[in-house]
Amino acid sequence: MTPALPFSFRLSPFTYIKVPFAFYLLAFTLITACSPKGPYAVTNKIYKKEADSVFGVMQREQPVALTDSTGAAIPSSWVGTVNLNARKPNYVIIHFTAQDSAAQTLKTFTVSSTQVSAHYVIGRDGHVYHMLNDYLRAWQAGVSRWGSITDMNSCSLGIELDNNGSEPFAPAQINSLLALLAQLKKAYNIPTSNFIGHQDIAPGRKPDPGPYFPWHVLAQHGFGYWSDYILELAPDNFDPYTALHLMGYDTRNPTAAVVAFKRHFVQTDYTPQLTQLDLNVLYNVYKKY
Ligand SMILES: [Zn+2]
């Protein structure tokens, strides 16, 4: 019996050869990966739908509905102003992914069950993946606090670096990060102090980007602060917890705040104790905030 195409190739009028299933799988994968829409065509479509629904909310023109203490409606009406623009991000939060590849992280951020996302993912090779419009809210900070801000997701951009958490960051990755930060700082006028890590805003809960992250290199370029080379001795009456609080750390758990601070600004040691060196670093750094 002559098998029907496309499950065979007709090599000659008399010869047919069976094509293994793996070949079709490979061909399908190549066609999908190389198609103009790419492998993320489906999730890009979902992104567009979600973004459209956010824009729909922003376009509502309804007056606020208020009632007084007796329950009676307070008169209100809609009068559109002519002076407006979009709210801008004012912080940048840096993370490590704690995963093994950028592809794994892209997958994590393109399935809804994880409920996490970031504006940018940077691969070890320096490739920058932009996953969310900067004006939209990513789900990257989680339960966090910096100063009196308790909704960091609403005011920050999240950048995830492909790094497993226990290795140095790749130079190409840091180069791309510096270029991205320069663009973001300029575009949104983000203050130098507002480039911080996930560990800083969620002490005791998050360890990233950890002690391998080169904050000193970022500070040289105007992204976040780093201690001076020569340190003054912290005065006897220096209160480290007030200093940490003034910087922005949530000091309700003082030990966690100290560890978070040391993972960022000391790095060589991040035990919960404050040594004289740690106090000097803290005294030096907190005055910059
Ligand atoms: Zn994180």
mmCIF file of C-alpha atoms and ligand atoms in Angstrom:
data_model
loop_
_atom_site.group_PDB
_atom_site.id
_atom_site.type_symbol
_atom_site.label_atom_id
_atom_site.label_comp_id
_atom_site.label_asym_id
_atom_site.label_seq_id
_atom_site.Cartn_x
_atom_site.Cartn_y
_atom_site.Cartn_z
ATOM 1 C CA MET A 1 0.000 0.000 0.000
ATOM 2 C CA THR A 2 1.256 3.446 -0.835
ATOM 3 C CA PRO A 3 1.485 5.637 2.288
ATOM 4 C CA ALA A 4 -0.046 9.101 1.875
ATOM 5 C CA LEU A 5 2.035 12.271 2.070
ATOM 6 C CA PRO A 6 3.097 14.047 4.274
ATOM 7 C CA PHE A 7 4.085 11.031 6.363
ATOM 8 C CA SER A 8 6.629 9.895 3.787
ATOM 9 C CA PHE A 9 8.933 11.314 1.163
ATOM 10 C CA ARG A 10 8.583 10.045 -2.356
ATOM 11 C CA LEU A 11 12.145 9.571 -3.578
ATOM 12 C CA SER A 12 11.325 7.957 -6.892
ATOM 13 C CA PRO A 13 8.209 6.630 -8.522
ATOM 14 C CA PHE A 14 8.917 3.308 -6.847
ATOM 15 C CA THR A 15 10.587 4.185 -3.550
ATOM 16 C CA TYR A 16 9.137 5.650 -0.386
ATOM 17 C CA ILE A 17 10.969 6.187 2.879
ATOM 18 C CA LYS A 18 9.320 6.516 6.267
ATOM 19 C CA VAL A 19 10.233 9.714 8.120
ATOM 20 C CA PRO A 20 10.696 9.292 11.863
ATOM 21 C CA PHE A 21 8.460 11.235 14.241
ATOM 22 C CA ALA A 22 11.526 13.005 15.686
ATOM 23 C CA PHE A 23 12.103 14.655 12.326
ATOM 24 C CA TYR A 24 8.633 16.230 12.395
ATOM 25 C CA LEU A 25 9.211 17.371 15.961
ATOM 26 C CA LEU A 26 12.506 18.992 14.983
ATOM 27 C CA ALA A 27 10.970 20.605 11.902
ATOM 28 C CA PHE A 28 8.054 21.944 13.966
ATOM 29 C CA THR A 29 10.447 23.369 16.595
ATOM 30 C CA LEU A 30 12.577 25.063 13.922
ATOM 31 C CA ILE A 31 9.557 26.486 12.132
ATOM 32 C CA THR A 32 8.139 27.812 15.422
ATOM 33 C CA ALA A 33 11.451 29.297 16.564
ATOM 34 C CA CYS A 34 12.196 30.854 13.176
ATOM 35 C CA SER A 35 8.705 32.076 12.375
ATOM 36 C CA PRO A 36 8.336 35.860 12.227
ATOM 37 C CA LYS A 37 6.203 35.723 15.365
ATOM 38 C CA GLY A 38 8.778 33.700 17.350
ATOM 39 C CA PRO A 39 8.326 31.299 20.247
ATOM 40 C CA TYR A 40 6.690 33.946 22.452
ATOM 41 C CA ALA A 41 3.895 34.834 20.009
ATOM 42 C CA VAL A 42 1.224 33.444 22.326
ATOM 43 C CA THR A 43 2.478 35.106 25.503
ATOM 44 C CA ASN A 44 3.108 38.392 23.637
ATOM 45 C CA LYS A 45 -0.559 38.319 22.675
ATOM 46 C CA ILE A 46 -1.562 37.784 26.326
ATOM 47 C CA TYR A 47 0.736 40.686 27.312
ATOM 48 C CA LYS A 48 -1.041 42.950 24.831
ATOM 49 C CA LYS A 49 -4.454 41.945 26.153
ATOM 50 C CA GLU A 50 -3.393 42.581 29.778
ATOM 51 C CA ALA A 51 -1.778 45.933 28.873
ATOM 52 C CA ASP A 52 -4.934 46.952 26.972
ATOM 53 C CA SER A 53 -7.052 46.218 30.042
ATOM 54 C CA VAL A 54 -4.745 48.455 32.169
ATOM 55 C CA PHE A 55 -5.051 51.236 29.573
ATOM 56 C CA GLY A 56 -8.822 50.749 29.696
ATOM 57 C CA VAL A 57 -8.784 51.397 33.456
ATOM 58 C CA MET A 58 -6.681 54.544 32.947
ATOM 59 C CA GLN A 59 -9.125 55.888 30.366
ATOM 60 C CA ARG A 60 -12.159 55.714 32.649
ATOM 61 C CA GLU A 61 -13.804 59.094 33.137
ATOM 62 C CA GLN A 62 -15.941 58.610 36.223
ATOM 63 C CA PRO A 63 -16.281 61.021 39.124
ATOM 64 C CA VAL A 64 -15.380 59.624 42.523
ATOM 65 C CA ALA A 65 -18.354 58.159 44.420
ATOM 66 C CA LEU A 66 -18.471 59.445 48.018
ATOM 67 C CA THR A 67 -20.992 59.363 50.818
ATOM 68 C CA ASP A 68 -21.164 61.398 54.003
ATOM 69 C CA SER A 69 -21.471 59.963 57.530
ATOM 70 C CA THR A 70 -25.256 59.551 57.118
ATOM 71 C CA GLY A 71 -24.778 57.585 53.911
ATOM 72 C CA ALA A 72 -26.051 60.380 51.659
ATOM 73 C CA ALA A 73 -24.271 60.849 48.331
ATOM 74 C CA ILE A 74 -21.828 63.746 48.160
ATOM 75 C CA PRO A 75 -22.288 65.575 44.816
ATOM 76 C CA SER A 76 -19.427 64.932 42.410
ATOM 77 C CA SER A 77 -18.846 65.277 38.683
ATOM 78 C CA TRP A 78 -16.145 64.607 36.112
ATOM 79 C CA VAL A 79 -14.254 67.574 34.612
ATOM 80 C CA GLY A 80 -11.148 66.470 32.727
ATOM 81 C CA THR A 81 -8.051 68.592 33.224
ATOM 82 C CA VAL A 82 -5.894 69.387 30.207
ATOM 83 C CA ASN A 83 -2.599 69.026 32.105
ATOM 84 C CA LEU A 84 -1.415 65.449 32.649
ATOM 85 C CA ASN A 85 1.059 62.749 31.714
ATOM 86 C CA ALA A 86 1.977 59.272 32.935
ATOM 87 C CA ARG A 87 3.452 58.559 36.388
ATOM 88 C CA LYS A 88 7.105 57.581 36.185
ATOM 89 C CA PRO A 89 9.175 54.966 37.995
ATOM 90 C CA ASN A 90 11.430 56.526 40.636
ATOM 91 C CA TYR A 91 13.395 53.486 41.896
ATOM 92 C CA VAL A 92 15.314 50.620 40.323
ATOM 93 C CA ILE A 93 15.341 47.293 42.171
ATOM 94 C CA ILE A 94 18.094 44.846 41.228
ATOM 95 C CA HIS A 95 17.681 41.084 41.604
ATOM 96 C CA PHE A 96 19.445 37.847 40.826
ATOM 97 C CA THR A 97 17.205 35.198 39.319
ATOM 98 C CA ALA A 98 18.530 32.243 41.381
ATOM 99 C CA GLN A 99 17.963 30.229 38.218
ATOM 100 C CA ASP A 100 20.297 28.483 35.786
ATOM 101 C CA SER A 101 19.575 30.329 32.537
ATOM 102 C CA ALA A 102 17.864 33.382 31.106
ATOM 103 C CA ALA A 103 15.584 31.026 29.143
ATOM 104 C CA GLN A 104 14.403 29.516 32.423
ATOM 105 C CA THR A 105 13.594 32.998 33.764
ATOM 106 C CA LEU A 106 11.768 34.021 30.569
ATOM 107 C CA LYS A 107 9.682 30.903 31.007
ATOM 108 C CA THR A 108 9.021 31.766 34.685
ATOM 109 C CA PHE A 109 7.803 35.238 33.682
ATOM 110 C CA THR A 110 5.608 34.026 30.810
ATOM 111 C CA VAL A 111 3.453 31.567 32.744
ATOM 112 C CA SER A 112 0.675 33.001 34.895
ATOM 113 C CA SER A 113 0.933 30.414 37.694
ATOM 114 C CA THR A 114 4.199 31.951 39.021
ATOM 115 C CA GLN A 115 2.628 35.412 39.557
ATOM 116 C CA VAL A 116 6.062 37.061 39.210
ATOM 117 C CA SER A 117 7.586 39.325 36.573
ATOM 118 C CA ALA A 118 10.201 42.030 36.006
ATOM 119 C CA HIS A 119 10.667 44.836 33.516
ATOM 120 C CA TYR A 120 14.039 43.528 32.369
ATOM 121 C CA VAL A 121 16.035 40.290 32.401
ATOM 122 C CA ILE A 122 19.723 40.431 31.520
ATOM 123 C CA GLY A 123 21.494 37.266 30.407
ATOM 124 C CA ARG A 124 25.055 36.314 31.286
ATOM 125 C CA ASP A 125 25.959 37.133 27.683
ATOM 126 C CA GLY A 126 24.664 40.688 28.117
ATOM 127 C CA HIS A 127 21.427 40.175 26.162
ATOM 128 C CA VAL A 128 18.719 42.462 27.541
ATOM 129 C CA TYR A 129 15.136 41.148 27.486
ATOM 130 C CA HIS A 130 12.562 43.912 27.968
ATOM 131 C CA MET A 131 9.416 42.207 29.271
ATOM 132 C CA LEU A 132 7.144 45.003 30.396
ATOM 133 C CA ASN A 133 6.598 48.646 29.461
ATOM 134 C CA ASP A 134 8.414 50.797 32.043
ATOM 135 C CA TYR A 135 5.191 52.646 32.900
ATOM 136 C CA LEU A 136 3.433 49.429 33.896
ATOM 137 C CA ARG A 137 3.693 47.636 37.236
ATOM 138 C CA ALA A 138 5.743 44.428 37.408
ATOM 139 C CA TRP A 139 5.373 41.906 40.203
ATOM 140 C CA GLN A 140 8.967 41.854 41.414
ATOM 141 C CA ALA A 141 9.286 43.483 44.818
ATOM 142 C CA GLY A 142 6.638 41.505 46.721
ATOM 143 C CA VAL A 143 6.126 42.298 50.390
ATOM 144 C CA SER A 144 8.697 45.038 50.896
ATOM 145 C CA ARG A 145 9.378 48.395 52.467
ATOM 146 C CA TRP A 146 11.832 51.249 51.905
ATOM 147 C CA GLY A 147 11.434 54.309 54.105
ATOM 148 C CA SER A 148 7.677 54.774 54.285
ATOM 149 C CA ILE A 149 7.007 53.207 50.876
ATOM 150 C CA THR A 150 5.171 49.919 51.221
ATOM 151 C CA ASP A 151 4.206 49.424 47.568
ATOM 152 C CA MET A 152 7.588 49.322 45.850
ATOM 153 C CA ASN A 153 6.104 47.680 42.742
ATOM 154 C CA SER A 154 4.118 50.847 42.025
ATOM 155 C CA CYS A 155 7.139 53.141 41.973
ATOM 156 C CA SER A 156 10.002 50.953 40.758
ATOM 157 C CA LEU A 157 11.485 49.126 37.799
ATOM 158 C CA GLY A 158 12.687 45.572 38.398
ATOM 159 C CA ILE A 159 15.819 44.222 36.741
ATOM 160 C CA GLU A 160 16.606 40.517 37.017
ATOM 161 C CA LEU A 161 20.160 39.315 36.380
ATOM 162 C CA ASP A 162 20.632 35.724 35.277
ATOM 163 C CA ASN A 163 22.750 34.422 38.155
ATOM 164 C CA ASN A 164 22.304 31.429 40.436
ATOM 165 C CA GLY A 165 23.052 33.436 43.574
ATOM 166 C CA SER A 166 26.402 31.882 44.473
ATOM 167 C CA GLU A 167 28.635 33.005 41.605
ATOM 168 C CA PRO A 168 30.195 36.260 40.383
ATOM 169 C CA PHE A 169 28.228 38.270 37.820
ATOM 170 C CA ALA A 170 29.401 38.040 34.206
ATOM 171 C CA PRO A 171 31.263 41.160 32.940
ATOM 172 C CA ALA A 172 29.119 41.330 29.750
ATOM 173 C CA GLN A 173 26.019 41.292 31.934
ATOM 174 C CA ILE A 174 27.272 44.160 34.118
ATOM 175 C CA ASN A 175 28.219 46.175 31.017
ATOM 176 C CA SER A 176 24.679 45.820 29.674
ATOM 177 C CA LEU A 177 23.254 46.667 33.092
ATOM 178 C CA LEU A 178 25.306 49.886 33.248
ATOM 179 C CA ALA A 179 24.066 50.916 29.789
ATOM 180 C CA LEU A 180 20.465 50.165 30.755
ATOM 181 C CA LEU A 181 20.725 52.023 34.078
ATOM 182 C CA ALA A 182 22.177 55.074 32.326
ATOM 183 C CA GLN A 183 19.206 55.157 29.992
ATOM 184 C CA LEU A 184 16.667 54.659 32.797
ATOM 185 C CA LYS A 185 18.265 57.228 35.096
ATOM 186 C CA LYS A 186 18.137 59.829 32.325
ATOM 187 C CA ALA A 187 14.666 58.927 31.030
ATOM 188 C CA TYR A 188 12.977 59.018 34.436
ATOM 189 C CA ASN A 189 15.331 61.305 36.365
ATOM 190 C CA ILE A 190 15.935 58.627 39.020
ATOM 191 C CA PRO A 191 18.012 59.883 41.992
ATOM 192 C CA THR A 192 21.388 58.229 42.662
ATOM 193 C CA SER A 193 20.175 56.911 46.025
ATOM 194 C CA ASN A 194 17.257 55.039 44.431
ATOM 195 C CA PHE A 195 19.217 52.208 42.818
ATOM 196 C CA ILE A 196 18.894 49.460 45.417
ATOM 197 C CA GLY A 197 18.609 45.701 45.752
ATOM 198 C CA HIS A 198 15.765 43.372 46.562
ATOM 199 C CA GLN A 199 17.591 42.417 49.778
ATOM 200 C CA ASP A 200 17.486 46.085 50.876
ATOM 201 C CA ILE A 201 13.701 46.406 50.619
ATOM 202 C CA ALA A 202 12.864 42.926 51.933
ATOM 203 C CA PRO A 203 15.442 42.189 54.664
ATOM 204 C CA GLY A 204 15.104 38.730 56.183
ATOM 205 C CA ARG A 205 13.017 37.590 53.223
ATOM 206 C CA LYS A 206 15.170 38.114 50.121
ATOM 207 C CA PRO A 207 18.938 37.625 49.643
ATOM 208 C CA ASP A 208 19.389 39.158 46.175
ATOM 209 C CA PRO A 209 21.430 40.443 44.474
ATOM 210 C CA GLY A 210 23.776 39.266 47.248
ATOM 211 C CA PRO A 211 27.409 39.875 48.202
ATOM 212 C CA TYR A 212 28.814 39.124 44.729
ATOM 213 C CA PHE A 213 26.995 42.056 43.180
ATOM 214 C CA PRO A 214 29.423 44.891 42.243
ATOM 215 C CA TRP A 215 27.662 47.847 43.877
ATOM 216 C CA HIS A 216 30.987 49.736 43.952
ATOM 217 C CA VAL A 217 31.093 49.665 40.126
ATOM 218 C CA LEU A 218 27.516 50.912 39.931
ATOM 219 C CA ALA A 219 28.275 53.715 42.411
ATOM 220 C CA GLN A 220 31.232 54.828 40.248
ATOM 221 C CA HIS A 221 28.698 55.414 37.469
ATOM 222 C CA GLY A 222 26.142 57.202 39.662
ATOM 223 C CA PHE A 223 23.799 54.317 40.422
ATOM 224 C CA GLY A 224 23.495 53.913 44.196
ATOM 225 C CA TYR A 225 26.099 54.768 46.815
ATOM 226 C CA TRP A 226 29.260 53.090 48.067
ATOM 227 C CA SER A 227 31.525 53.947 50.988
ATOM 228 C CA ASP A 228 34.549 56.213 50.515
ATOM 229 C CA TYR A 229 38.047 54.736 50.399
ATOM 230 C CA ILE A 230 39.072 56.504 53.592
ATOM 231 C CA LEU A 231 36.617 56.034 56.433
ATOM 232 C CA GLU A 232 36.087 58.265 59.420
ATOM 233 C CA LEU A 233 35.653 56.560 62.789
ATOM 234 C CA ALA A 234 31.948 56.414 63.724
ATOM 235 C CA PRO A 235 31.339 58.651 66.775
ATOM 236 C CA ASP A 236 30.619 57.042 70.156
ATOM 237 C CA ASN A 237 27.022 58.272 70.183
ATOM 238 C CA PHE A 238 26.340 56.968 66.654
ATOM 239 C CA ASP A 239 23.126 54.928 66.598
ATOM 240 C CA PRO A 240 23.395 52.397 63.738
ATOM 241 C CA TYR A 241 19.696 51.495 63.776
ATOM 242 C CA THR A 242 18.587 55.109 63.385
ATOM 243 C CA ALA A 243 21.095 55.437 60.530
ATOM 244 C CA LEU A 244 19.754 52.303 58.814
ATOM 245 C CA HIS A 245 16.206 53.584 59.270
ATOM 246 C CA LEU A 246 17.095 56.983 57.796
ATOM 247 C CA MET A 247 18.625 55.274 54.763
ATOM 248 C CA GLY A 248 15.352 53.453 54.171
ATOM 249 C CA TYR A 249 15.845 50.037 55.778
ATOM 250 C CA ASP A 250 12.922 48.435 57.542
ATOM 251 C CA THR A 251 14.429 48.080 61.044
ATOM 252 C CA ARG A 252 11.474 46.330 62.690
ATOM 253 C CA ASN A 253 13.743 43.283 62.612
ATOM 254 C CA PRO A 254 17.085 44.952 63.449
ATOM 255 C CA THR A 255 19.176 41.824 62.841
ATOM 256 C CA ALA A 256 17.715 41.328 59.363
ATOM 257 C CA ALA A 257 18.334 45.000 58.550
ATOM 258 C CA VAL A 258 22.004 44.697 59.601
ATOM 259 C CA VAL A 259 22.511 41.570 57.475
ATOM 260 C CA ALA A 260 20.841 43.222 54.459
ATOM 261 C CA PHE A 261 23.016 46.299 54.881
ATOM 262 C CA LYS A 262 26.183 44.197 55.138
ATOM 263 C CA ARG A 263 25.287 42.091 52.075
ATOM 264 C CA HIS A 264 25.096 45.360 50.141
ATOM 265 C CA PHE A 265 27.753 47.639 51.611
ATOM 266 C CA VAL A 266 30.306 45.354 53.331
ATOM 267 C CA GLN A 267 29.972 42.104 51.374
ATOM 268 C CA THR A 268 33.138 40.417 52.718
ATOM 269 C CA ASP A 269 31.250 39.602 55.917
ATOM 270 C CA TYR A 270 27.510 39.604 56.427
ATOM 271 C CA THR A 271 27.130 38.200 59.910
ATOM 272 C CA PRO A 272 24.473 39.905 62.072
ATOM 273 C CA GLN A 273 27.098 41.592 64.287
ATOM 274 C CA LEU A 274 28.233 45.156 63.615
ATOM 275 C CA THR A 275 32.035 45.386 63.846
ATOM 276 C CA GLN A 276 33.867 48.703 64.144
ATOM 277 C CA LEU A 277 34.524 48.533 60.385
ATOM 278 C CA ASP A 278 30.811 47.987 59.681
ATOM 279 C CA LEU A 279 29.927 50.964 61.881
ATOM 280 C CA ASN A 280 32.448 53.129 60.018
ATOM 281 C CA VAL A 281 31.029 52.038 56.649
ATOM 282 C CA LEU A 282 27.487 52.695 57.811
ATOM 283 C CA TYR A 283 28.405 56.096 59.253
ATOM 284 C CA ASN A 284 30.068 56.999 55.955
ATOM 285 C CA VAL A 285 27.283 55.756 53.697
ATOM 286 C CA TYR A 286 24.225 56.952 55.603
ATOM 287 C CA LYS A 287 25.405 60.574 55.376
ATOM 288 C CA LYS A 288 25.116 60.317 51.572
ATOM 289 C CA TYR A 289 21.393 59.536 51.731
HETATM 290 ZN ZN ZN B 1 14.535 39.355 43.873
#
